[in-house]
Amino acid sequence: TTNTLMTARVAPLGASHILILAEDHTHARRVEEVRRDFVANVSHELKTPVGGIALLAEAVLDARDDPEAVSRFAERIQVESTRLTRLVKEIVDLSRLQTADTLHEPELVEIPQVVAEAVDRLRVAAESRDITLETSVDQRASVFGDAELLATAVGNLVSNAMNYSEPGTRVAVAARRVGDTVEITVSDQGQGIPATEQSRIFERFYRVDAARSRATGGTGLGLAIVKHVCATHGGDVAVWSEEGHGSTFTMRLPAASDRTAADSDRPQVG
Ligand code: ADP
């Protein structure tokens, strides 16, 4: 249930009338609660790697005379700081997205290029994990928006698909135009997501299996970022998944209409 919080201001209006101004603070209060939760979560999530690095640094000092132990601890410091860097970047990305409802200067974005960019960044990781990355894209798919944000969103879905799958499986990325919509789907043959968890995975820092997420370098922010990127583009993201059989995530974005797409290519005259 949502509690409404109303305030009323009363102002005299001549001798026989008064003016009553009623304001609904429910939304403002919810925004404030969400912000406070986010800050609490962020500090909790930052403490883990920072605390880990401090302990490992201490271990390095204690193990000064054992070069093998020193390099083992140093490697773990490296892993933790990479995670920390990613976490900070994702927190910044997400808070920017949360405060901007719309995009500043949307541009015509070719989705085949976005998919190629996102997949190229992950090709080495896919090979090292023996996962086959397949793409199939419709050349007519374009939207108005921010190419970098869209590539980040597609990249998050592809890296999740790989992280929650076993070696020897396939991850397929497809983009196609369906009527006025561009659909980008990322499918895997991985562990899948229990039905009861599917509505929660888009929440910030929510993980089905925290240990597995940590082990793969996850931050718990990937899908929250995807959701916000879709929303700022006027679209949405949905999941279909069956435990033990795999998952398919679908981003749906309003397509750039053929007319507007052609206009924006044409040089301005006069
Ligand atoms: P994380 O950094 O933990 O991967 P995300 O926000 O990207 O955070 O995802 C939230 C959670 O949703 C993950 O921890 C995982 O439990 C689940 N999840 C996301 N994508 C998949 C997938 N393709 N297959 C199975 N589980 C997934």
mmCIF file of N, CA and C in Angstrom, residues 77-208:
data_model
loop_
_atom_site.group_PDB
_atom_site.id
_atom_site.type_symbol
_atom_site.label_atom_id
_atom_site.label_comp_id
_atom_site.label_asym_id
_atom_site.label_seq_id
_atom_site.Cartn_x
_atom_site.Cartn_y
_atom_site.Cartn_z
ATOM 1 N N ILE A 77 44.632 -8.449 -4.813
ATOM 2 C CA ILE A 77 44.419 -6.994 -4.705
ATOM 3 C C ILE A 77 44.015 -6.437 -6.072
ATOM 4 N N GLN A 78 44.691 -6.963 -7.104
ATOM 5 C CA GLN A 78 44.379 -6.520 -8.465
ATOM 6 C C GLN A 78 42.921 -6.843 -8.835
ATOM 7 N N VAL A 79 42.490 -8.063 -8.529
ATOM 8 C CA VAL A 79 41.118 -8.475 -8.827
ATOM 9 C C VAL A 79 40.119 -7.581 -8.100
ATOM 10 N N GLU A 80 40.373 -7.355 -6.802
ATOM 11 C CA GLU A 80 39.455 -6.529 -6.010
ATOM 12 C C GLU A 80 39.415 -5.094 -6.518
ATOM 13 N N SER A 81 40.581 -4.559 -6.931
ATOM 14 C CA SER A 81 40.540 -3.158 -7.379
ATOM 15 C C SER A 81 39.884 -3.030 -8.750
ATOM 16 N N THR A 82 40.000 -4.066 -9.588
ATOM 17 C CA THR A 82 39.282 -4.029 -10.870
ATOM 18 C C THR A 82 37.772 -3.992 -10.607
ATOM 19 N N ARG A 83 37.346 -4.821 -9.668
ATOM 20 C CA ARG A 83 35.936 -4.872 -9.292
ATOM 21 C C ARG A 83 35.456 -3.528 -8.760
ATOM 22 N N LEU A 84 36.317 -2.925 -7.923
ATOM 23 C CA LEU A 84 35.984 -1.644 -7.325
ATOM 24 C C LEU A 84 35.830 -0.568 -8.402
ATOM 25 N N THR A 85 36.759 -0.578 -9.367
ATOM 26 C CA THR A 85 36.702 0.401 -10.456
ATOM 27 C C THR A 85 35.392 0.243 -11.226
ATOM 28 N N ARG A 86 35.024 -1.024 -11.507
ATOM 29 C CA ARG A 86 33.784 -1.280 -12.246
ATOM 30 C C ARG A 86 32.565 -0.830 -11.457
ATOM 31 N N LEU A 87 32.610 -1.139 -10.171
ATOM 32 C CA LEU A 87 31.492 -0.780 -9.302
ATOM 33 C C LEU A 87 31.287 0.735 -9.300
ATOM 34 N N VAL A 88 32.379 1.480 -9.149
ATOM 35 C CA VAL A 88 32.277 2.944 -9.108
ATOM 36 C C VAL A 88 31.735 3.465 -10.439
ATOM 37 N N LYS A 89 32.223 2.908 -11.562
ATOM 38 C CA LYS A 89 31.758 3.356 -12.875
ATOM 39 C C LYS A 89 30.248 3.093 -13.012
ATOM 40 N N GLU A 90 29.823 1.905 -12.584
ATOM 41 C CA GLU A 90 28.406 1.554 -12.730
ATOM 42 C C GLU A 90 27.519 2.394 -11.813
ATOM 43 N N ILE A 91 28.026 2.710 -10.610
ATOM 44 C CA ILE A 91 27.245 3.555 -9.697
ATOM 45 C C ILE A 91 27.056 4.938 -10.322
ATOM 46 N N VAL A 92 28.131 5.469 -10.906
ATOM 47 C CA VAL A 92 28.049 6.789 -11.543
ATOM 48 C C VAL A 92 27.090 6.743 -12.739
ATOM 49 N N ASP A 93 27.236 5.712 -13.593
ATOM 50 C CA ASP A 93 26.345 5.563 -14.755
ATOM 51 C C ASP A 93 24.891 5.537 -14.299
ATOM 52 N N LEU A 94 24.631 4.706 -13.295
ATOM 53 C CA LEU A 94 23.258 4.513 -12.850
ATOM 54 C C LEU A 94 22.686 5.781 -12.232
ATOM 55 N N SER A 95 23.481 6.493 -11.429
ATOM 56 C CA SER A 95 22.889 7.684 -10.807
ATOM 57 C C SER A 95 22.664 8.771 -11.853
ATOM 58 N N ARG A 96 23.524 8.820 -12.875
ATOM 59 C CA ARG A 96 23.256 9.755 -13.992
ATOM 60 C C ARG A 96 21.947 9.391 -14.683
ATOM 61 N N LEU A 97 21.766 8.102 -14.964
ATOM 62 C CA LEU A 97 20.558 7.660 -15.661
ATOM 63 C C LEU A 97 19.301 7.911 -14.838
ATOM 64 N N GLN A 98 19.437 7.753 -13.521
ATOM 65 C CA GLN A 98 18.264 7.909 -12.660
ATOM 66 C C GLN A 98 17.811 9.353 -12.570
ATOM 67 N N THR A 99 18.759 10.286 -12.721
ATOM 68 C CA THR A 99 18.352 11.680 -12.595
ATOM 69 C C THR A 99 17.907 12.263 -13.935
ATOM 70 N N ALA A 100 18.312 11.608 -15.049
ATOM 71 C CA ALA A 100 17.886 12.104 -16.365
ATOM 72 C C ALA A 100 16.734 11.252 -16.883
ATOM 73 N N ASP A 101 15.567 11.853 -17.047
ATOM 74 C CA ASP A 101 14.427 11.100 -17.565
ATOM 75 C C ASP A 101 14.541 10.905 -19.064
ATOM 76 N N THR A 102 15.145 11.900 -19.725
ATOM 77 C CA THR A 102 15.279 11.811 -21.169
ATOM 78 C C THR A 102 16.733 12.066 -21.557
ATOM 79 N N LEU A 103 17.037 11.839 -22.815
ATOM 80 C CA LEU A 103 18.411 12.020 -23.284
ATOM 81 C C LEU A 103 18.622 13.458 -23.735
ATOM 82 N N HIS A 104 19.849 13.954 -23.540
ATOM 83 C CA HIS A 104 20.113 15.350 -23.903
ATOM 84 C C HIS A 104 20.060 15.586 -25.406
ATOM 85 N N GLU A 105 20.969 14.918 -26.121
ATOM 86 C CA GLU A 105 20.990 15.123 -27.566
ATOM 87 C C GLU A 105 20.920 13.793 -28.283
ATOM 88 N N PRO A 106 19.701 13.246 -28.424
ATOM 89 C CA PRO A 106 19.599 11.941 -29.078
ATOM 90 C C PRO A 106 20.068 12.009 -30.526
ATOM 91 N N GLU A 107 20.747 10.961 -30.941
ATOM 92 C CA GLU A 107 21.232 10.888 -32.319
ATOM 93 C C GLU A 107 20.678 9.640 -32.974
ATOM 94 N N LEU A 108 20.736 9.606 -34.286
ATOM 95 C CA LEU A 108 20.302 8.398 -34.976
ATOM 96 C C LEU A 108 21.350 7.309 -34.725
ATOM 97 N N VAL A 109 20.912 6.205 -34.151
ATOM 98 C CA VAL A 109 21.846 5.138 -33.796
ATOM 99 C C VAL A 109 21.504 3.877 -34.591
ATOM 100 N N GLU A 110 22.508 3.365 -35.300
ATOM 101 C CA GLU A 110 22.310 2.119 -36.056
ATOM 102 C C GLU A 110 22.530 0.951 -35.099
ATOM 103 N N ILE A 111 21.492 0.169 -34.897
ATOM 104 C CA ILE A 111 21.592 -0.932 -33.922
ATOM 105 C C ILE A 111 22.612 -2.011 -34.341
ATOM 106 N N PRO A 112 22.742 -2.341 -35.647
ATOM 107 C CA PRO A 112 23.772 -3.326 -36.003
ATOM 108 C C PRO A 112 25.159 -2.916 -35.512
ATOM 109 N N GLN A 113 25.459 -1.594 -35.569
ATOM 110 C CA GLN A 113 26.762 -1.127 -35.076
ATOM 111 C C GLN A 113 26.881 -1.262 -33.569
ATOM 112 N N VAL A 114 25.776 -0.963 -32.875
ATOM 113 C CA VAL A 114 25.769 -1.080 -31.409
ATOM 114 C C VAL A 114 26.039 -2.528 -31.000
ATOM 115 N N VAL A 115 25.356 -3.457 -31.683
ATOM 116 C CA VAL A 115 25.522 -4.881 -31.365
ATOM 117 C C VAL A 115 26.965 -5.310 -31.654
ATOM 118 N N ALA A 116 27.492 -4.892 -32.803
ATOM 119 C CA ALA A 116 28.862 -5.271 -33.172
ATOM 120 C C ALA A 116 29.854 -4.762 -32.129
ATOM 121 N N GLU A 117 29.662 -3.505 -31.721
ATOM 122 C CA GLU A 117 30.538 -2.888 -30.723
ATOM 123 C C GLU A 117 30.513 -3.661 -29.397
ATOM 124 N N ALA A 118 29.285 -3.946 -28.931
ATOM 125 C CA ALA A 118 29.133 -4.635 -27.641
ATOM 126 C C ALA A 118 29.732 -6.040 -27.710
ATOM 127 N N VAL A 119 29.483 -6.743 -28.810
ATOM 128 C CA VAL A 119 29.955 -8.124 -28.942
ATOM 129 C C VAL A 119 31.478 -8.156 -29.097
ATOM 130 N N ASP A 120 32.028 -7.208 -29.863
ATOM 131 C CA ASP A 120 33.488 -7.173 -30.052
ATOM 132 C C ASP A 120 34.226 -7.023 -28.723
ATOM 133 N N ARG A 121 33.671 -6.177 -27.844
ATOM 134 C CA ARG A 121 34.320 -5.955 -26.545
ATOM 135 C C ARG A 121 34.383 -7.243 -25.726
ATOM 136 N N LEU A 122 33.462 -8.191 -26.012
ATOM 137 C CA LEU A 122 33.373 -9.385 -25.159
ATOM 138 C C LEU A 122 33.882 -10.647 -25.841
ATOM 139 N N ARG A 123 34.381 -10.492 -27.077
ATOM 140 C CA ARG A 123 34.772 -11.677 -27.834
ATOM 141 C C ARG A 123 35.894 -12.477 -27.170
ATOM 142 N N VAL A 124 36.898 -11.765 -26.653
ATOM 143 C CA VAL A 124 38.031 -12.448 -26.013
ATOM 144 C C VAL A 124 37.544 -13.216 -24.775
ATOM 145 N N ALA A 125 36.685 -12.567 -23.984
ATOM 146 C CA ALA A 125 36.151 -13.231 -22.787
ATOM 147 C C ALA A 125 35.362 -14.476 -23.181
ATOM 148 N N ALA A 126 34.591 -14.384 -24.269
ATOM 149 C CA ALA A 126 33.786 -15.533 -24.717
ATOM 150 C C ALA A 126 34.695 -16.685 -25.125
ATOM 151 N N GLU A 127 35.750 -16.358 -25.883
ATOM 152 C CA GLU A 127 36.672 -17.410 -26.330
ATOM 153 C C GLU A 127 37.336 -18.085 -25.143
ATOM 154 N N SER A 128 37.770 -17.277 -24.186
ATOM 155 C CA SER A 128 38.476 -17.864 -23.043
ATOM 156 C C SER A 128 37.551 -18.750 -22.221
ATOM 157 N N ARG A 129 36.248 -18.555 -22.342
ATOM 158 C CA ARG A 129 35.312 -19.387 -21.579
ATOM 159 C C ARG A 129 34.622 -20.420 -22.454
ATOM 160 N N ASP A 130 35.118 -20.551 -23.695
ATOM 161 C CA ASP A 130 34.579 -21.532 -24.645
ATOM 162 C C ASP A 130 33.072 -21.360 -24.858
ATOM 163 N N ILE A 131 32.672 -20.106 -25.022
ATOM 164 C CA ILE A 131 31.265 -19.828 -25.317
ATOM 165 C C ILE A 131 31.189 -19.251 -26.729
ATOM 166 N N THR A 132 30.278 -19.802 -27.534
ATOM 167 C CA THR A 132 30.136 -19.333 -28.908
ATOM 168 C C THR A 132 29.171 -18.156 -28.938
ATOM 169 N N LEU A 133 29.657 -17.024 -29.459
ATOM 170 C CA LEU A 133 28.813 -15.830 -29.557
ATOM 171 C C LEU A 133 28.285 -15.719 -30.982
ATOM 172 N N GLU A 134 26.963 -15.732 -31.128
ATOM 173 C CA GLU A 134 26.379 -15.618 -32.476
ATOM 174 C C GLU A 134 25.575 -14.335 -32.577
ATOM 175 N N THR A 135 25.641 -13.681 -33.739
ATOM 176 C CA THR A 135 24.799 -12.491 -33.901
ATOM 177 C C THR A 135 24.005 -12.582 -35.193
ATOM 178 N N SER A 136 22.808 -12.022 -35.148
ATOM 179 C CA SER A 136 21.996 -11.938 -36.360
ATOM 180 C C SER A 136 21.243 -10.616 -36.294
ATOM 181 N N VAL A 137 21.588 -9.703 -37.185
ATOM 182 C CA VAL A 137 20.997 -8.369 -37.082
ATOM 183 C C VAL A 137 20.351 -7.909 -38.384
ATOM 184 N N ASP A 138 19.240 -7.220 -38.189
ATOM 185 C CA ASP A 138 18.478 -6.644 -39.279
ATOM 186 C C ASP A 138 19.067 -5.249 -39.546
ATOM 187 N N GLN A 139 19.554 -5.036 -40.774
ATOM 188 C CA GLN A 139 20.235 -3.767 -41.082
ATOM 189 C C GLN A 139 19.314 -2.553 -40.963
ATOM 190 N N ARG A 140 17.979 -2.774 -40.968
ATOM 191 C CA ARG A 140 17.073 -1.621 -40.926
ATOM 192 C C ARG A 140 16.801 -1.131 -39.504
ATOM 193 N N ALA A 141 17.431 -1.767 -38.552
ATOM 194 C CA ALA A 141 17.111 -1.415 -37.169
ATOM 195 C C ALA A 141 17.885 -0.184 -36.720
ATOM 196 N N SER A 142 17.157 0.914 -36.493
ATOM 197 C CA SER A 142 17.816 2.099 -35.935
ATOM 198 C C SER A 142 16.868 2.791 -34.965
ATOM 199 N N VAL A 143 17.451 3.487 -34.012
ATOM 200 C CA VAL A 143 16.646 4.195 -33.009
ATOM 201 C C VAL A 143 17.264 5.574 -32.803
ATOM 202 N N PHE A 144 16.543 6.452 -32.112
ATOM 203 C CA PHE A 144 17.133 7.716 -31.686
ATOM 204 C C PHE A 144 17.609 7.564 -30.260
ATOM 205 N N GLY A 145 18.851 7.916 -30.017
ATOM 206 C CA GLY A 145 19.325 7.768 -28.642
ATOM 207 C C GLY A 145 20.810 7.957 -28.506
ATOM 208 N N ASP A 146 21.364 7.238 -27.541
ATOM 209 C CA ASP A 146 22.773 7.377 -27.191
ATOM 210 C C ASP A 146 23.463 6.040 -27.458
ATOM 211 N N ALA A 147 24.346 6.025 -28.461
ATOM 212 C CA ALA A 147 24.972 4.776 -28.900
ATOM 213 C C ALA A 147 25.793 4.128 -27.783
ATOM 214 N N GLU A 148 26.500 4.942 -27.003
ATOM 215 C CA GLU A 148 27.365 4.386 -25.956
ATOM 216 C C GLU A 148 26.525 3.713 -24.863
ATOM 217 N N LEU A 149 25.434 4.385 -24.468
ATOM 218 C CA LEU A 149 24.563 3.788 -23.441
ATOM 219 C C LEU A 149 23.948 2.490 -23.945
ATOM 220 N N LEU A 150 23.534 2.489 -25.220
ATOM 221 C CA LEU A 150 22.907 1.280 -25.767
ATOM 222 C C LEU A 150 23.923 0.139 -25.848
ATOM 223 N N ALA A 151 25.166 0.471 -26.208
ATOM 224 C CA ALA A 151 26.198 -0.572 -26.271
ATOM 225 C C ALA A 151 26.490 -1.110 -24.866
ATOM 226 N N THR A 152 26.458 -0.228 -23.858
ATOM 227 C CA THR A 152 26.657 -0.688 -22.477
ATOM 228 C C THR A 152 25.539 -1.654 -22.083
ATOM 229 N N ALA A 153 24.289 -1.298 -22.426
ATOM 230 C CA ALA A 153 23.148 -2.147 -22.055
ATOM 231 C C ALA A 153 23.256 -3.522 -22.725
ATOM 232 N N VAL A 154 23.511 -3.540 -24.041
ATOM 233 C CA VAL A 154 23.626 -4.820 -24.754
ATOM 234 C C VAL A 154 24.810 -5.607 -24.171
ATOM 235 N N GLY A 155 25.913 -4.915 -23.908
ATOM 236 C CA GLY A 155 27.098 -5.565 -23.328
ATOM 237 C C GLY A 155 26.787 -6.198 -21.970
ATOM 238 N N ASN A 156 26.004 -5.503 -21.146
ATOM 239 C CA ASN A 156 25.645 -6.066 -19.834
ATOM 240 C C ASN A 156 24.856 -7.361 -20.009
ATOM 241 N N LEU A 157 23.923 -7.372 -20.965
ATOM 242 C CA LEU A 157 23.123 -8.587 -21.176
ATOM 243 C C LEU A 157 23.998 -9.732 -21.682
ATOM 244 N N VAL A 158 24.923 -9.405 -22.606
ATOM 245 C CA VAL A 158 25.781 -10.461 -23.168
ATOM 246 C C VAL A 158 26.734 -10.980 -22.087
ATOM 247 N N SER A 159 27.288 -10.082 -21.261
ATOM 248 C CA SER A 159 28.233 -10.603 -20.273
ATOM 249 C C SER A 159 27.501 -11.410 -19.204
ATOM 250 N N ASN A 160 26.275 -11.026 -18.852
ATOM 251 C CA ASN A 160 25.487 -11.885 -17.949
ATOM 252 C C ASN A 160 25.246 -13.252 -18.577
ATOM 253 N N ALA A 161 24.836 -13.248 -19.850
ATOM 254 C CA ALA A 161 24.536 -14.510 -20.534
ATOM 255 C C ALA A 161 25.739 -15.452 -20.455
ATOM 256 N N MET A 162 26.949 -14.880 -20.586
ATOM 257 C CA MET A 162 28.154 -15.714 -20.517
ATOM 258 C C MET A 162 28.455 -16.132 -19.084
ATOM 259 N N ASN A 163 28.283 -15.180 -18.148
ATOM 260 C CA ASN A 163 28.631 -15.465 -16.749
ATOM 261 C C ASN A 163 27.757 -16.534 -16.113
ATOM 262 N N TYR A 164 26.511 -16.634 -16.571
ATOM 263 C CA TYR A 164 25.600 -17.586 -15.941
ATOM 264 C C TYR A 164 25.362 -18.797 -16.847
ATOM 265 N N SER A 165 26.381 -19.107 -17.691
ATOM 266 C CA SER A 165 26.309 -20.271 -18.569
ATOM 267 C C SER A 165 27.562 -21.112 -18.409
ATOM 268 N N GLU A 166 27.469 -22.353 -18.858
ATOM 269 C CA GLU A 166 28.621 -23.257 -18.774
ATOM 270 C C GLU A 166 29.424 -23.204 -20.072
ATOM 271 N N PRO A 167 30.717 -23.568 -20.007
ATOM 272 C CA PRO A 167 31.523 -23.637 -21.231
ATOM 273 C C PRO A 167 30.886 -24.598 -22.234
ATOM 274 N N GLY A 168 31.094 -24.307 -23.519
ATOM 275 C CA GLY A 168 30.565 -25.177 -24.567
ATOM 276 C C GLY A 168 29.151 -24.797 -24.992
ATOM 277 N N THR A 169 28.580 -23.756 -24.390
ATOM 278 C CA THR A 169 27.215 -23.357 -24.770
ATOM 279 C C THR A 169 27.253 -22.147 -25.711
ATOM 280 N N ARG A 170 26.059 -21.776 -26.198
ATOM 281 C CA ARG A 170 25.962 -20.674 -27.155
ATOM 282 C C ARG A 170 25.230 -19.486 -26.565
ATOM 283 N N VAL A 171 25.652 -18.290 -26.945
ATOM 284 C CA VAL A 171 24.928 -17.064 -26.601
ATOM 285 C C VAL A 171 24.570 -16.394 -27.922
ATOM 286 N N ALA A 172 23.293 -16.113 -28.120
ATOM 287 C CA ALA A 172 22.854 -15.523 -29.391
ATOM 288 C C ALA A 172 22.327 -14.115 -29.174
ATOM 289 N N VAL A 173 22.804 -13.188 -30.000
ATOM 290 C CA VAL A 173 22.321 -11.805 -29.946
ATOM 291 C C VAL A 173 21.611 -11.522 -31.268
ATOM 292 N N ALA A 174 20.377 -11.064 -31.194
ATOM 293 C CA ALA A 174 19.643 -10.764 -32.425
ATOM 294 C C ALA A 174 19.018 -9.391 -32.318
ATOM 295 N N ALA A 175 18.937 -8.689 -33.447
ATOM 296 C CA ALA A 175 18.258 -7.394 -33.455
ATOM 297 C C ALA A 175 17.373 -7.360 -34.676
ATOM 298 N N ARG A 176 16.123 -6.983 -34.493
ATOM 299 C CA ARG A 176 15.247 -6.894 -35.661
ATOM 300 C C ARG A 176 14.203 -5.810 -35.462
ATOM 301 N N ARG A 177 13.704 -5.368 -36.582
ATOM 302 C CA ARG A 177 12.663 -4.357 -36.571
ATOM 303 C C ARG A 177 11.323 -5.067 -36.625
ATOM 304 N N VAL A 178 10.439 -4.785 -35.654
ATOM 305 C CA VAL A 178 9.093 -5.371 -35.657
ATOM 306 C C VAL A 178 8.113 -4.207 -35.608
ATOM 307 N N GLY A 179 7.537 -3.854 -36.761
ATOM 308 C CA GLY A 179 6.641 -2.697 -36.812
ATOM 309 C C GLY A 179 7.404 -1.441 -36.419
ATOM 310 N N ASP A 180 6.896 -0.741 -35.401
ATOM 311 C CA ASP A 180 7.529 0.509 -34.965
ATOM 312 C C ASP A 180 8.549 0.295 -33.859
ATOM 313 N N THR A 181 8.897 -0.966 -33.647
ATOM 314 C CA THR A 181 9.777 -1.273 -32.522
ATOM 315 C C THR A 181 11.036 -1.975 -32.999
ATOM 316 N N VAL A 182 12.140 -1.688 -32.307
ATOM 317 C CA VAL A 182 13.362 -2.463 -32.533
ATOM 318 C C VAL A 182 13.517 -3.401 -31.340
ATOM 319 N N GLU A 183 13.652 -4.679 -31.638
ATOM 320 C CA GLU A 183 13.819 -5.668 -30.569
ATOM 321 C C GLU A 183 15.237 -6.207 -30.590
ATOM 322 N N ILE A 184 15.883 -6.137 -29.445
ATOM 323 C CA ILE A 184 17.226 -6.721 -29.320
ATOM 324 C C ILE A 184 17.108 -7.851 -28.299
ATOM 325 N N THR A 185 17.415 -9.072 -28.734
ATOM 326 C CA THR A 185 17.317 -10.189 -27.795
ATOM 327 C C THR A 185 18.686 -10.818 -27.557
ATOM 328 N N VAL A 186 18.901 -11.217 -26.309
ATOM 329 C CA VAL A 186 20.130 -11.922 -25.936
ATOM 330 C C VAL A 186 19.692 -13.221 -25.256
ATOM 331 N N SER A 187 20.038 -14.362 -25.888
ATOM 332 C CA SER A 187 19.600 -15.660 -25.356
ATOM 333 C C SER A 187 20.795 -16.487 -24.954
ATOM 334 N N ASP A 188 20.626 -17.231 -23.866
ATOM 335 C CA ASP A 188 21.694 -18.150 -23.463
ATOM 336 C C ASP A 188 21.109 -19.520 -23.154
ATOM 337 N N GLN A 189 22.008 -20.490 -22.986
ATOM 338 C CA GLN A 189 21.601 -21.851 -22.641
ATOM 339 C C GLN A 189 22.083 -22.171 -21.231
ATOM 340 N N GLY A 190 22.046 -21.160 -20.383
ATOM 341 C CA GLY A 190 22.637 -21.267 -19.048
ATOM 342 C C GLY A 190 21.690 -21.776 -17.989
ATOM 343 N N GLN A 191 21.981 -21.390 -16.747
ATOM 344 C CA GLN A 191 21.270 -21.951 -15.604
ATOM 345 C C GLN A 191 19.838 -21.458 -15.446
ATOM 346 N N GLY A 192 19.498 -20.361 -16.110
ATOM 347 C CA GLY A 192 18.141 -19.829 -16.008
ATOM 348 C C GLY A 192 17.896 -19.128 -14.677
ATOM 349 N N ILE A 193 16.700 -18.554 -14.552
ATOM 350 C CA ILE A 193 16.362 -17.758 -13.369
ATOM 351 C C ILE A 193 15.029 -18.266 -12.812
ATOM 352 N N PRO A 194 14.965 -18.620 -11.536
ATOM 353 C CA PRO A 194 13.707 -19.101 -10.966
ATOM 354 C C PRO A 194 12.587 -18.082 -11.194
ATOM 355 N N ALA A 195 11.378 -18.571 -11.483
ATOM 356 C CA ALA A 195 10.245 -17.690 -11.792
ATOM 357 C C ALA A 195 10.020 -16.656 -10.686
ATOM 358 N N THR A 196 10.202 -17.082 -9.432
ATOM 359 C CA THR A 196 9.930 -16.180 -8.307
ATOM 360 C C THR A 196 10.923 -15.028 -8.239
ATOM 361 N N GLU A 197 12.072 -15.160 -8.901
ATOM 362 C CA GLU A 197 13.113 -14.122 -8.820
ATOM 363 C C GLU A 197 13.062 -13.173 -10.013
ATOM 364 N N GLN A 198 12.323 -13.573 -11.063
ATOM 365 C CA GLN A 198 12.436 -12.833 -12.331
ATOM 366 C C GLN A 198 12.020 -11.369 -12.230
ATOM 367 N N SER A 199 11.081 -11.067 -11.336
ATOM 368 C CA SER A 199 10.656 -9.669 -11.263
ATOM 369 C C SER A 199 11.652 -8.834 -10.448
ATOM 370 N N ARG A 200 12.521 -9.484 -9.694
ATOM 371 C CA ARG A 200 13.402 -8.728 -8.800
ATOM 372 C C ARG A 200 14.788 -8.449 -9.376
ATOM 373 N N ILE A 201 15.181 -9.201 -10.405
ATOM 374 C CA ILE A 201 16.569 -9.104 -10.878
ATOM 375 C C ILE A 201 16.930 -7.737 -11.474
ATOM 376 N N PHE A 202 15.920 -6.920 -11.789
ATOM 377 C CA PHE A 202 16.215 -5.595 -12.354
ATOM 378 C C PHE A 202 16.443 -4.548 -11.256
ATOM 379 N N GLU A 203 16.263 -4.972 -9.990
ATOM 380 C CA GLU A 203 16.498 -4.039 -8.882
ATOM 381 C C GLU A 203 18.000 -3.868 -8.665
ATOM 382 N N ARG A 204 18.369 -2.676 -8.202
ATOM 383 C CA ARG A 204 19.787 -2.421 -7.944
ATOM 384 C C ARG A 204 20.305 -3.362 -6.871
ATOM 385 N N PHE A 205 21.446 -3.948 -7.132
ATOM 386 C CA PHE A 205 22.167 -4.822 -6.202
ATOM 387 C C PHE A 205 21.461 -6.140 -5.893
ATOM 388 N N TYR A 206 20.364 -6.446 -6.591
ATOM 389 C CA TYR A 206 19.693 -7.722 -6.337
ATOM 390 C C TYR A 206 20.383 -8.831 -7.119
ATOM 391 N N ARG A 207 20.722 -9.922 -6.441
ATOM 392 C CA ARG A 207 21.329 -11.070 -7.105
ATOM 393 C C ARG A 207 20.625 -12.329 -6.652
ATOM 394 N N VAL A 208 20.429 -13.264 -7.583
ATOM 395 C CA VAL A 208 19.794 -14.529 -7.217
ATOM 396 C C VAL A 208 20.776 -15.322 -6.355
#
